[in-house]
Amino acid sequence: MTIDTTASGPREPVSNVRHPSSNGMGKARANKKRNRPAWISGSLVAVWTIIVAFPLYFLAVTSLRQQSGYIVDGPLALPWPITFQNYVDVLTGQFMRYFANNVIVTVGAVVISVVFALFAAYAIVRSKSRLLRRFFYFMLLGLAIPAQAVIIPLYLIINELHLYDTLWAIILPAAAFGLPLAILVLVGSLRDIPGELYESMELDGATPWIAFRQLVLPLSRPAISTVTIYLALGAWNGFLFPLVLTQSQDVRVLTLGLWDFQTQFGVNIPGLTAAVTLSLVPLLVLYLFSRKQLLSGLTAGFSK
Amino acid sequence: MHINFRKSVLGGAAAITALALTLTACSSSDPEATASSDAPGATSSGGASESGLVSGPALVWAIEDASVNAINEDAITTFNDATGSTVKLETFANDPYKEKLRTGIGSDNQPDIFYNWGGGNLKQYSDAGHVADLTSWLDENPDFRDQFLPSVLGVGTVDGKVYGLPMQGVLPVVMYANKDVLAAAGIDAMATTWDELLSQITKLKVSGVQPIALAGNQAWTELMWLEYLLDRVGGPEKFQAIVNGDEGAWTDPAVIESLSMIQDLVNAGAFGTNYASVGYDDQGTIALMASGKVGYDLMGAWHIGALKGNGFEEFADSGSLEWGPFVSISGGVGDPNNIVGNPSNYYSVTESSPNQEVAQEFLLDTLTSESYVDALLEIGQVPAVAGIEDKLTDPFNKFTYNLVGNAPAFTQSWDQALDPATSEAMLTNLQKVFLLDMTPEEFGQAMDAV
Amino acid sequence: MSSPVTGQGRPSFVWAVPAFLFFAFFAIVPMIVVVWLSFTSWDALTAPTWIGLDNWARLGSDPILMESIRVTLGLTAFSWLIQTLIALPLGVWLARPGRSRATVGAVLFIPLLISSAGIGVLWGMLLDPNFGMAAIVGPWIGVTDGNFIGDPKLAFWVLVFVGSWQFVPFHALLYQGATRQIPASLYEAAQLDGASYLQQFRAITIPQLKHTIVTSSVLMIVGSLTYFDLVLILTDGGPGTATTTLPLHMYKQGFRAFDFGYASVLAVILLVLGTTLSVVLTRMTGFAKMESQREGL
């Protein structure tokens, strides 16, 4: 039984994975005449841009507004006088702790997923074991498992392991659920490495470990970064695992913290918007400096 | 500086801990209260030294709450220094604590004193025979016993036996009003009866404001109306029947009538039209009240702290904010002095504890001692201890204190008193009643079926 | 099993063992455990006890079950429809070069960065009927009192809308990437034939994007079937049970009512529904792909 939502058939399950190496390819140089404005899509874009931009505008202006100003000025007025007090309040609260937890969880989950997935992908592509082909389909099954459906047994298992309310309780399941896609993308990338390269290394008597280090690692670097971005975004924004598998403030992550701020700040809307904005900062910085890579990472494994 | 009234919104066990009573708002700093911090045993009679029985270290289990924990640590140090005992405090986060308690109590590593929520929470342990009956011991120390406000002590009492002693502040649910808004509608005093409230609703509507604020997005705020109405209409026994699981308790005529009265309010436009979109945790009813858009609000005593802690100090101190007890209902069975809300949290002694005497001495020396009371007052809590009127300078604290002191019965918030499954179903169905999607009869039947 | 190492210097299956064990332990074992739990009574405090089919027998008398399935399927269907109708033209538009398009794109993709929790909290503020945007925008569109998330019908559409706000950028990104890979020669030929913009869109763009449409649809459908974070934070399934999805119903039965046995029954249903849908859709994907791949190259 194959349940791969993105791959096609048994022979070439990863052919539709977009390889970072082919990113620049096929950018159709459009004929100028094709640029003639199509008012339908144009107006749709305009409307949607407004719909997207307004909440972002609200987020920005409200986070700079004085607390008392929110009720009086309404949600859309420009804030005056501008205050950074909301940011100060958020940063002097629990925010930095949540932030640090988020970093630990994200790094932990991504490192485990990527390392294990790389090993597995190398074996899948190069080993002749039939077992591994089965294993590959077995992993693809994972793409179809909704995390919610197994959260109750996970809660039981994490409790039995005495990991409840620790950061490991988030890292381990998040890493496990990141594996299928990571393997899918990495297998696709490793298949692109010409077989002759492996063979010549093997002829030289290289062990699999040497081939892995000297061939696989360098050549799959773009795919690794794509996968890393994808997994990191997922782990950074994860909600269900922390919600169910952690409890105390010491191990709270940002997403849960945001929800908690809602309670803590009560009616302090400006404080809440500052917290949401701050939770965005690392991704926003990444977005500003390497938008292309971030966006291609996001659609890892899904685009043509 | 923030208030953390429902900290358990996070995590699994939201329902049972729903009204975690940790008021950590900035206190209405009482200058006199800050002065004394010594001699805890001074006011209480007896003393552990008399007993001479000091076996192993007596263990106290409580939930994490920085300010309350600190007060307990101080009390323990003083007690240990005075008696040579080795009482020790262990704290746990909210939800794991309940699990710890359930599995730990009755086992070898159980505590000697444990923190609990009274009511149904305590009952399950006393029913299982794990909790020491303090009644006869209290009878020997009547001065100590009588220092607790009866209605609050009542929630630590199961079947006439005292199992728990209040160790924190009281948080009753009360009515708030914006005096200016009432005045603008030609109303010069808060309603004291149901009929008055109904006629004022009409007046307030005419004057163009929403009569009563309601955070209908969060059903526990709606529950407060049902809690009070049932208490007034049918008396506290009606809810006790529900807690006991009596057959047909949810379809009792008093329950149906209370729910009908709720729908009357909704139909009269008392809560406006968009109440179901309003949340308490996010924007909520506080802003509505402070900005003069509503006349009344029914909420827990933490509400004042929430106002002050969230940029509405000006309004809270302006004199526009008024408060009073829930209205009386003519023809109702319940005493109009009854209250609902969060009575307190409790310390109980385990039945099989080898250190029972030390534990009892500790409670005796601590809970009503001047330093303990002062320390609670200092963090903005109003202890359930009699005779401290003079210490209360804040008018609101004075009001809640007297309200609790005069109340024959203090019904615990239902979502806390009932088991989690019933509570969850109740909140969902109650929201439907407020939306007029469910009739009172349908509500009763649905709840009887749970 | 013969020698796992086939060929000198090739990696053995041992390389895949960590990933396999890890995945099996946290994804496969739980799938088995959840089925077992559905036959037990478990309150998370004492050990689960076997009660046979009791939990399953309760399905018939669960007043929320059918509603939650209806809400889930409705949410899935409308999310798919609306998100596709917006994301497809948006992606096609963004695919073409131009400074203004790039700028618009940069803004449009920002929601991708915000977590579901953040989006839930943000829209919670916006939808406050008295002080949020709902008070301003409501009257323009006939909701004079701004009562969006408090109205059982509107709350459903709010979820569809906010879900679109969150996910349209992702799918527009997919379509943008795919559109850029359509060979320009196809359009040039069409222009020589005098085809209008709309004709080109229908005759070239849509068929060329067929595979992406399927991929995007599968992701949307599987994704919205498990909408959880947003619903929990924004409406908590309310008002009443109007927006209670199957995953949320399961969560509440488990982690609020502590009825993990029955919640496991709901989880099994979710599991079956999710995987069946994935299998069915994958079949369709394979089918569609065969006929649309690399057409006209």
Tab-separated table of N, CA and C in Angstrom, chain A residues 198-292:
chain	number	residue	atom	x	y	z
A	198	TYR	N	29.436	7.326	-7.580
A	198	TYR	CA	29.508	6.366	-6.486
A	198	TYR	C	30.439	5.224	-6.871
A	199	GLU	N	30.199	4.741	-8.100
A	199	GLU	CA	30.926	3.551	-8.524
A	199	GLU	C	32.422	3.783	-8.548
A	200	SER	N	32.836	4.947	-9.030
A	200	SER	CA	34.273	5.195	-9.079
A	200	SER	C	34.857	5.246	-7.675
A	201	MET	N	34.053	5.792	-6.753
A	201	MET	CA	34.533	5.815	-5.379
A	201	MET	C	34.634	4.404	-4.817
A	202	GLU	N	33.622	3.614	-5.154
A	202	GLU	CA	33.628	2.247	-4.650
A	202	GLU	C	34.812	1.472	-5.210
A	203	LEU	N	35.127	1.749	-6.486
A	203	LEU	CA	36.267	1.074	-7.104
A	203	LEU	C	37.561	1.427	-6.378
A	204	ASP	N	37.612	2.675	-5.908
A	204	ASP	CA	38.791	3.112	-5.165
A	204	ASP	C	38.823	2.495	-3.771
A	205	GLY	N	37.812	1.712	-3.466
A	205	GLY	CA	37.790	1.026	-2.170
A	205	GLY	C	37.241	1.870	-1.040
A	206	ALA	N	36.502	2.894	-1.407
A	206	ALA	CA	35.952	3.751	-0.347
A	206	ALA	C	34.840	3.026	0.403
A	207	THR	N	34.825	3.178	1.713
A	207	THR	CA	33.743	2.616	2.508
A	207	THR	C	32.508	3.483	2.332
A	208	PRO	N	31.339	2.958	2.684
A	208	PRO	CA	30.123	3.780	2.590
A	208	PRO	C	30.254	5.086	3.378
A	209	TRP	N	30.928	5.025	4.484
A	209	TRP	CA	31.052	6.214	5.322
A	209	TRP	C	31.845	7.295	4.595
A	210	ILE	N	32.922	6.878	3.895
A	210	ILE	CA	33.717	7.852	3.141
A	210	ILE	C	32.902	8.420	1.986
A	211	ALA	N	32.203	7.534	1.305
A	211	ALA	CA	31.365	7.997	0.196
A	211	ALA	C	30.314	8.975	0.706
A	212	PHE	N	29.785	8.677	1.869
A	212	PHE	CA	28.769	9.542	2.452
A	212	PHE	C	29.341	10.935	2.713
A	213	ARG	N	30.544	10.935	3.288
A	213	ARG	CA	31.123	12.232	3.660
A	213	ARG	C	31.652	13.005	2.467
A	214	GLN	N	32.253	12.276	1.514
A	214	GLN	CA	32.924	12.989	0.430
A	214	GLN	C	32.030	13.235	-0.776
A	215	LEU	N	30.958	12.465	-0.855
A	215	LEU	CA	30.104	12.595	-2.038
A	215	LEU	C	28.692	13.063	-1.672
A	216	VAL	N	28.063	12.305	-0.795
A	216	VAL	CA	26.661	12.573	-0.478
A	216	VAL	C	26.498	13.938	0.189
A	217	LEU	N	27.259	14.159	1.225
A	217	LEU	CA	27.098	15.407	1.968
A	217	LEU	C	27.296	16.648	1.103
A	218	PRO	N	28.426	16.742	0.386
A	218	PRO	CA	28.621	17.965	-0.404
A	218	PRO	C	27.579	18.136	-1.500
A	219	LEU	N	27.219	17.034	-2.166
A	219	LEU	CA	26.342	17.172	-3.321
A	219	LEU	C	24.878	17.379	-2.952
A	220	SER	N	24.518	17.007	-1.737
A	220	SER	CA	23.104	17.174	-1.389
A	220	SER	C	22.893	18.420	-0.521
A	221	ARG	N	23.913	19.249	-0.470
A	221	ARG	CA	23.804	20.431	0.392
A	221	ARG	C	22.570	21.292	0.091
A	222	PRO	N	22.301	21.581	-1.199
A	222	PRO	CA	21.100	22.393	-1.467
A	222	PRO	C	19.818	21.721	-0.952
A	223	ALA	N	19.737	20.419	-1.177
A	223	ALA	CA	18.535	19.708	-0.704
A	223	ALA	C	18.464	19.747	0.810
A	224	ILE	N	19.614	19.626	1.459
A	224	ILE	CA	19.616	19.662	2.922
A	224	ILE	C	19.107	21.009	3.413
A	225	SER	N	19.540	22.062	2.758
A	225	SER	CA	19.092	23.379	3.235
A	225	SER	C	17.600	23.557	2.982
A	226	THR	N	17.123	23.036	1.858
A	226	THR	CA	15.681	23.101	1.597
A	226	THR	C	14.905	22.374	2.687
A	227	VAL	N	15.328	21.167	2.975
A	227	VAL	CA	14.654	20.358	3.983
A	227	VAL	C	14.749	21.025	5.350
A	228	THR	N	15.912	21.566	5.643
A	228	THR	CA	16.100	22.225	6.935
A	228	THR	C	15.124	23.376	7.109
A	229	ILE	N	14.987	24.171	6.071
A	229	ILE	CA	14.063	25.307	6.162
A	229	ILE	C	12.638	24.812	6.387
A	230	TYR	N	12.264	23.807	5.606
A	230	TYR	CA	10.899	23.301	5.725
A	230	TYR	C	10.622	22.774	7.133
A	231	LEU	N	11.540	21.951	7.618
A	231	LEU	CA	11.334	21.355	8.937
A	231	LEU	C	11.407	22.405	10.044
A	232	ALA	N	12.322	23.338	9.877
A	232	ALA	CA	12.492	24.357	10.916
A	232	ALA	C	11.230	25.205	11.044
A	233	LEU	N	10.632	25.553	9.894
A	233	LEU	CA	9.399	26.336	9.953
A	233	LEU	C	8.310	25.568	10.675
A	234	GLY	N	8.211	24.291	10.342
A	234	GLY	CA	7.201	23.458	10.991
A	234	GLY	C	7.427	23.374	12.491
A	235	ALA	N	8.678	23.151	12.884
A	235	ALA	CA	8.980	23.003	14.303
A	235	ALA	C	8.817	24.336	15.034
A	236	TRP	N	9.240	25.399	14.380
A	236	TRP	CA	9.152	26.726	14.989
A	236	TRP	C	7.701	27.102	15.285
A	237	ASN	N	6.823	26.759	14.355
A	237	ASN	CA	5.419	27.149	14.487
A	237	ASN	C	4.537	26.053	15.078
A	238	GLY	N	5.132	24.948	15.481
A	238	GLY	CA	4.350	23.813	15.987
A	238	GLY	C	3.502	24.175	17.196
A	239	PHE	N	2.357	23.553	17.292
A	239	PHE	CA	1.420	23.911	18.360
A	239	PHE	C	0.890	22.695	19.109
A	240	LEU	N	0.535	21.657	18.350
A	240	LEU	CA	-0.144	20.515	18.968
A	240	LEU	C	0.735	19.776	19.978
A	241	PHE	N	1.965	19.475	19.607
A	241	PHE	CA	2.830	18.722	20.518
A	241	PHE	C	3.092	19.497	21.810
A	242	PRO	N	3.508	20.762	21.703
A	242	PRO	CA	3.701	21.508	22.959
A	242	PRO	C	2.412	21.613	23.774
A	243	LEU	N	1.286	21.791	23.079
A	243	LEU	CA	0.013	21.957	23.784
A	243	LEU	C	-0.294	20.750	24.660
A	244	VAL	N	-0.092	19.581	24.089
A	244	VAL	CA	-0.517	18.375	24.783
A	244	VAL	C	0.595	17.774	25.636
A	245	LEU	N	1.827	17.959	25.205
A	245	LEU	CA	2.910	17.207	25.845
A	245	LEU	C	3.750	18.023	26.827
A	246	THR	N	3.456	19.300	26.943
A	246	THR	CA	4.147	20.087	27.962
A	246	THR	C	3.116	20.846	28.770
A	247	GLN	N	3.576	21.357	29.891
A	247	GLN	CA	2.622	22.032	30.751
A	247	GLN	C	3.200	23.291	31.404
A	248	SER	N	4.396	23.164	31.964
A	248	SER	CA	4.852	24.283	32.800
A	248	SER	C	5.561	25.363	31.996
A	249	GLN	N	5.694	26.484	32.642
A	249	GLN	CA	6.231	27.666	32.000
A	249	GLN	C	7.693	27.478	31.579
A	250	ASP	N	8.427	26.684	32.352
A	250	ASP	CA	9.851	26.492	32.064
A	250	ASP	C	10.093	25.946	30.667
A	251	VAL	N	9.156	25.144	30.176
A	251	VAL	CA	9.382	24.497	28.882
A	251	VAL	C	8.394	25.014	27.833
A	252	ARG	N	7.778	26.135	28.109
A	252	ARG	CA	6.786	26.646	27.158
A	252	ARG	C	7.483	27.200	25.921
A	253	VAL	N	6.886	26.933	24.759
A	253	VAL	CA	7.432	27.475	23.521
A	253	VAL	C	6.600	28.680	23.087
A	254	LEU	N	7.072	29.355	22.031
A	254	LEU	CA	6.467	30.630	21.641
A	254	LEU	C	5.005	30.547	21.237
A	255	THR	N	4.675	29.532	20.435
A	255	THR	CA	3.291	29.461	19.960
A	255	THR	C	2.327	29.357	21.139
A	256	LEU	N	2.689	28.501	22.073
A	256	LEU	CA	1.856	28.332	23.249
A	256	LEU	C	1.920	29.597	24.097
A	257	GLY	N	3.107	30.195	24.118
A	257	GLY	CA	3.303	31.422	24.883
A	257	GLY	C	2.396	32.538	24.377
A	258	LEU	N	2.234	32.617	23.038
A	258	LEU	CA	1.368	33.645	22.459
A	258	LEU	C	-0.045	33.501	22.995
A	259	TRP	N	-0.476	32.268	23.024
A	259	TRP	CA	-1.826	31.984	23.500
A	259	TRP	C	-1.926	32.360	24.972
A	260	ASP	N	-0.842	32.104	25.673
A	260	ASP	CA	-0.796	32.405	27.090
A	260	ASP	C	-0.771	33.910	27.332
A	261	PHE	N	-0.068	34.622	26.436
A	261	PHE	CA	-0.039	36.078	26.561
A	261	PHE	C	-1.450	36.640	26.504
A	262	GLN	N	-2.271	35.986	25.699
A	262	GLN	CA	-3.646	36.432	25.558
A	262	GLN	C	-4.312	36.455	26.928
A	263	THR	N	-3.988	35.463	27.735
A	263	THR	CA	-4.550	35.404	29.075
A	263	THR	C	-3.830	36.367	30.005
A	264	GLN	N	-2.517	36.338	29.923
A	264	GLN	CA	-1.727	37.154	30.837
A	264	GLN	C	-1.983	38.640	30.661
A	265	PHE	N	-2.074	39.059	29.407
A	265	PHE	CA	-2.198	40.478	29.174
A	265	PHE	C	-3.626	40.958	29.290
A	266	GLY	N	-4.544	40.015	29.357
A	266	GLY	CA	-5.929	40.429	29.453
A	266	GLY	C	-6.264	41.357	28.309
A	267	VAL	N	-6.695	42.546	28.629
A	267	VAL	CA	-7.131	43.447	27.579
A	267	VAL	C	-5.993	44.234	26.954
A	268	ASN	N	-4.775	43.901	27.295
A	268	ASN	CA	-3.660	44.656	26.753
A	268	ASN	C	-3.370	44.250	25.311
A	269	ILE	N	-4.210	44.757	24.417
A	269	ILE	CA	-4.065	44.418	23.009
A	269	ILE	C	-2.724	44.857	22.441
A	270	PRO	N	-2.272	46.082	22.718
A	270	PRO	CA	-0.955	46.480	22.196
A	270	PRO	C	0.158	45.517	22.642
A	271	GLY	N	0.106	45.072	23.884
A	271	GLY	CA	1.115	44.127	24.352
A	271	GLY	C	1.055	42.823	23.569
A	272	LEU	N	-0.164	42.380	23.305
A	272	LEU	CA	-0.354	41.134	22.569
A	272	LEU	C	0.169	41.255	21.132
A	273	THR	N	-0.116	42.383	20.495
A	273	THR	CA	0.377	42.551	19.120
A	273	THR	C	1.904	42.606	19.104
A	274	ALA	N	2.491	43.227	20.128
A	274	ALA	CA	3.952	43.261	20.197
A	274	ALA	C	4.503	41.853	20.327
A	275	ALA	N	3.832	41.016	21.119
A	275	ALA	CA	4.295	39.637	21.294
A	275	ALA	C	4.197	38.864	19.983
A	276	VAL	N	3.085	39.032	19.268
A	276	VAL	CA	2.942	38.339	17.981
A	276	VAL	C	4.030	38.808	17.023
A	277	THR	N	4.247	40.125	16.990
A	277	THR	CA	5.261	40.667	16.087
A	277	THR	C	6.644	40.120	16.422
A	278	LEU	N	6.974	40.116	17.700
A	278	LEU	CA	8.293	39.631	18.104
A	278	LEU	C	8.487	38.157	17.768
A	279	SER	N	7.399	37.388	17.855
A	279	SER	CA	7.530	35.965	17.549
A	279	SER	C	7.857	35.766	16.074
A	280	LEU	N	7.565	36.783	15.276
A	280	LEU	CA	7.784	36.725	13.833
A	280	LEU	C	9.195	37.117	13.437
A	281	VAL	N	9.864	37.869	14.324
A	281	VAL	CA	11.095	38.546	13.940
A	281	VAL	C	12.138	37.632	13.273
A	282	PRO	N	12.461	36.476	13.871
A	282	PRO	CA	13.525	35.677	13.254
A	282	PRO	C	13.185	35.273	11.822
A	283	LEU	N	11.930	34.892	11.606
A	283	LEU	CA	11.531	34.469	10.267
A	283	LEU	C	11.509	35.657	9.317
A	284	LEU	N	11.098	36.785	9.845
A	284	LEU	CA	11.025	37.984	9.019
A	284	LEU	C	12.424	38.385	8.561
A	285	VAL	N	13.390	38.290	9.466
A	285	VAL	CA	14.775	38.617	9.112
A	285	VAL	C	15.261	37.670	8.024
A	286	LEU	N	14.982	36.386	8.234
A	286	LEU	CA	15.370	35.382	7.250
A	286	LEU	C	14.707	35.687	5.904
A	287	TYR	N	13.436	36.071	5.990
A	287	TYR	CA	12.645	36.360	4.799
A	287	TYR	C	13.250	37.533	4.034
A	288	LEU	N	13.661	38.559	4.769
A	288	LEU	CA	14.202	39.750	4.131
A	288	LEU	C	15.525	39.448	3.442
A	289	PHE	N	16.330	38.558	4.061
A	289	PHE	CA	17.673	38.365	3.525
A	289	PHE	C	17.808	37.197	2.555
A	290	SER	N	16.956	36.204	2.690
A	290	SER	CA	17.045	35.124	1.701
A	290	SER	C	15.657	34.614	1.384
A	291	ARG	N	14.881	35.495	0.793
A	291	ARG	CA	13.491	35.186	0.523
A	291	ARG	C	13.351	33.970	-0.379
A	292	LYS	N	14.189	33.952	-1.431
A	292	LYS	CA	14.068	32.896	-2.417
A	292	LYS	C	14.245	31.527	-1.782
